[in-house]
Amino acid sequence: NNVFHKIQKMCDNKLIGINCAALICNNCISIGTECLSIDIEVILVKIYSYFYIYTIRVENFKEICDDIDVHHKLLGYSETRWLTLLPALERILKLFHPLKLYF
């Protein structure tokens, strides 16, 4: 009933299973980010956590963003959801100037 086994039979058992492709991609990305001089994942989590439950911090940051006409919403990142790494990083880069002004 497994799709992989059905395709493998159609290919005369020439296919080799590589387990979960998403897990393999996750491991590659994790190892790749270890080569960087900074830990991007930690920075994303710390920035998001700084604002996460503190309404006053969000309001102050929102005022800065409104002054320079930038959407203030930060995206969360979870280590178990590696697909959120790029969108969260892109959002931080878009908000770099307001974040720099805030801190």
Short mmCIF file of C-alpha atoms in Angstrom, two decimals:
data_model
loop_
_atom_site.label_atom_id
_atom_site.label_comp_id
_atom_site.label_asym_id
_atom_site.label_seq_id
_atom_site.Cartn_x
_atom_site.Cartn_y
_atom_site.Cartn_z
CA ASN A 1 0.00 0.00 0.00
CA ASN A 2 3.01 2.27 0.36
CA VAL A 3 3.41 4.58 -2.66
CA PHE A 4 7.19 4.23 -2.58
CA HIS A 5 6.99 0.43 -2.76
CA LYS A 6 4.56 0.59 -5.68
CA ILE A 7 6.88 2.90 -7.62
CA GLN A 8 9.86 0.75 -6.65
CA LYS A 9 8.16 -2.33 -8.13
CA MET A 10 7.40 -0.41 -11.33
CA CYS A 11 11.13 0.45 -11.59
CA ASP A 12 12.31 -3.13 -11.02
CA ASN A 13 13.55 -2.31 -7.50
CA LYS A 14 16.07 0.25 -8.78
CA LEU A 15 14.88 2.97 -6.41
CA ILE A 16 16.60 3.46 -3.09
CA GLY A 17 14.63 4.85 -0.17
CA ILE A 18 16.17 7.88 1.50
CA ASN A 19 13.66 8.29 4.34
CA CYS A 20 11.89 11.58 4.88
CA ALA A 21 13.01 14.19 2.35
CA ALA A 22 11.87 17.02 4.64
CA LEU A 23 14.06 15.70 7.46
CA ILE A 24 17.04 15.44 5.13
CA CYS A 25 16.52 19.05 3.99
CA ASN A 26 16.17 20.15 7.61
CA ASN A 27 19.44 18.45 8.55
CA CYS A 28 21.23 20.03 5.57
CA ILE A 29 19.98 23.49 6.47
CA SER A 30 20.88 23.03 10.14
CA ILE A 31 24.41 21.93 9.29
CA GLY A 32 24.74 24.75 6.76
CA THR A 33 23.75 27.40 9.30
CA GLU A 34 26.40 26.06 11.70
CA CYS A 35 29.03 27.32 9.22
CA LEU A 36 27.88 30.91 9.74
CA SER A 37 29.60 33.18 12.24
CA ILE A 38 26.27 33.88 13.99
CA ASP A 39 23.40 31.64 15.05
CA ILE A 40 20.50 32.94 12.98
CA GLU A 41 17.95 30.68 14.65
CA VAL A 42 18.82 31.97 18.13
CA ILE A 43 18.65 35.58 16.97
CA LEU A 44 15.22 35.07 15.38
CA VAL A 45 13.86 33.37 18.50
CA LYS A 46 15.27 36.06 20.81
CA ILE A 47 13.87 38.95 18.77
CA TYR A 48 10.44 37.33 18.50
CA SER A 49 10.43 36.35 22.19
CA TYR A 50 11.37 39.88 23.22
CA PHE A 51 8.10 41.19 21.78
CA TYR A 52 5.90 38.08 22.01
CA ILE A 53 3.89 38.69 25.20
CA TYR A 54 4.78 42.29 25.98
CA THR A 55 2.06 44.55 24.60
CA ILE A 56 3.88 47.75 25.55
CA ARG A 57 6.98 46.66 23.62
CA VAL A 58 4.87 45.84 20.56
CA GLU A 59 3.09 49.20 20.78
CA ASN A 60 6.38 51.10 21.02
CA PHE A 61 7.80 49.15 18.08
CA LYS A 62 4.59 49.70 16.10
CA GLU A 63 4.91 53.47 16.59
CA ILE A 64 8.43 53.39 15.16
CA CYS A 65 7.26 51.32 12.19
CA ASP A 66 4.28 53.60 11.58
CA ASP A 67 6.59 56.63 11.53
CA ILE A 68 8.62 55.13 8.70
CA ASP A 69 5.63 53.43 7.02
CA VAL A 70 6.65 49.79 7.56
CA HIS A 71 4.38 46.94 8.64
CA HIS A 72 5.41 46.00 12.19
CA LYS A 73 4.34 42.35 12.39
CA LEU A 74 7.14 39.93 13.29
CA LEU A 75 6.92 36.29 12.27
CA GLY A 76 7.50 33.57 14.81
CA TYR A 77 9.99 30.80 14.29
CA SER A 78 9.97 27.33 15.75
CA GLU A 79 12.84 24.87 15.55
CA THR A 80 10.35 22.10 14.76
CA ARG A 81 9.02 24.09 11.81
CA TRP A 82 12.15 24.73 9.80
CA LEU A 83 10.13 25.96 6.84
CA THR A 84 9.39 29.12 8.83
CA LEU A 85 13.07 30.06 9.04
CA LEU A 86 13.28 31.87 5.69
CA PRO A 87 10.02 33.87 6.03
CA ALA A 88 10.96 34.88 9.60
CA LEU A 89 14.45 35.92 8.48
CA GLU A 90 13.09 37.87 5.50
CA ARG A 91 10.70 39.72 7.81
CA ILE A 92 13.52 40.59 10.22
CA LEU A 93 15.54 41.94 7.29
CA LYS A 94 12.57 44.08 6.18
CA LEU A 95 12.24 45.36 9.74
CA PHE A 96 15.97 45.84 10.28
CA HIS A 97 15.87 49.65 10.28
CA PRO A 98 12.91 49.92 12.71
CA LEU A 99 14.46 47.25 14.95
CA LYS A 100 17.74 49.15 14.94
CA LEU A 101 15.88 52.32 15.94
CA TYR A 102 14.00 50.45 18.67
CA PHE A 103 17.06 48.90 20.28
#
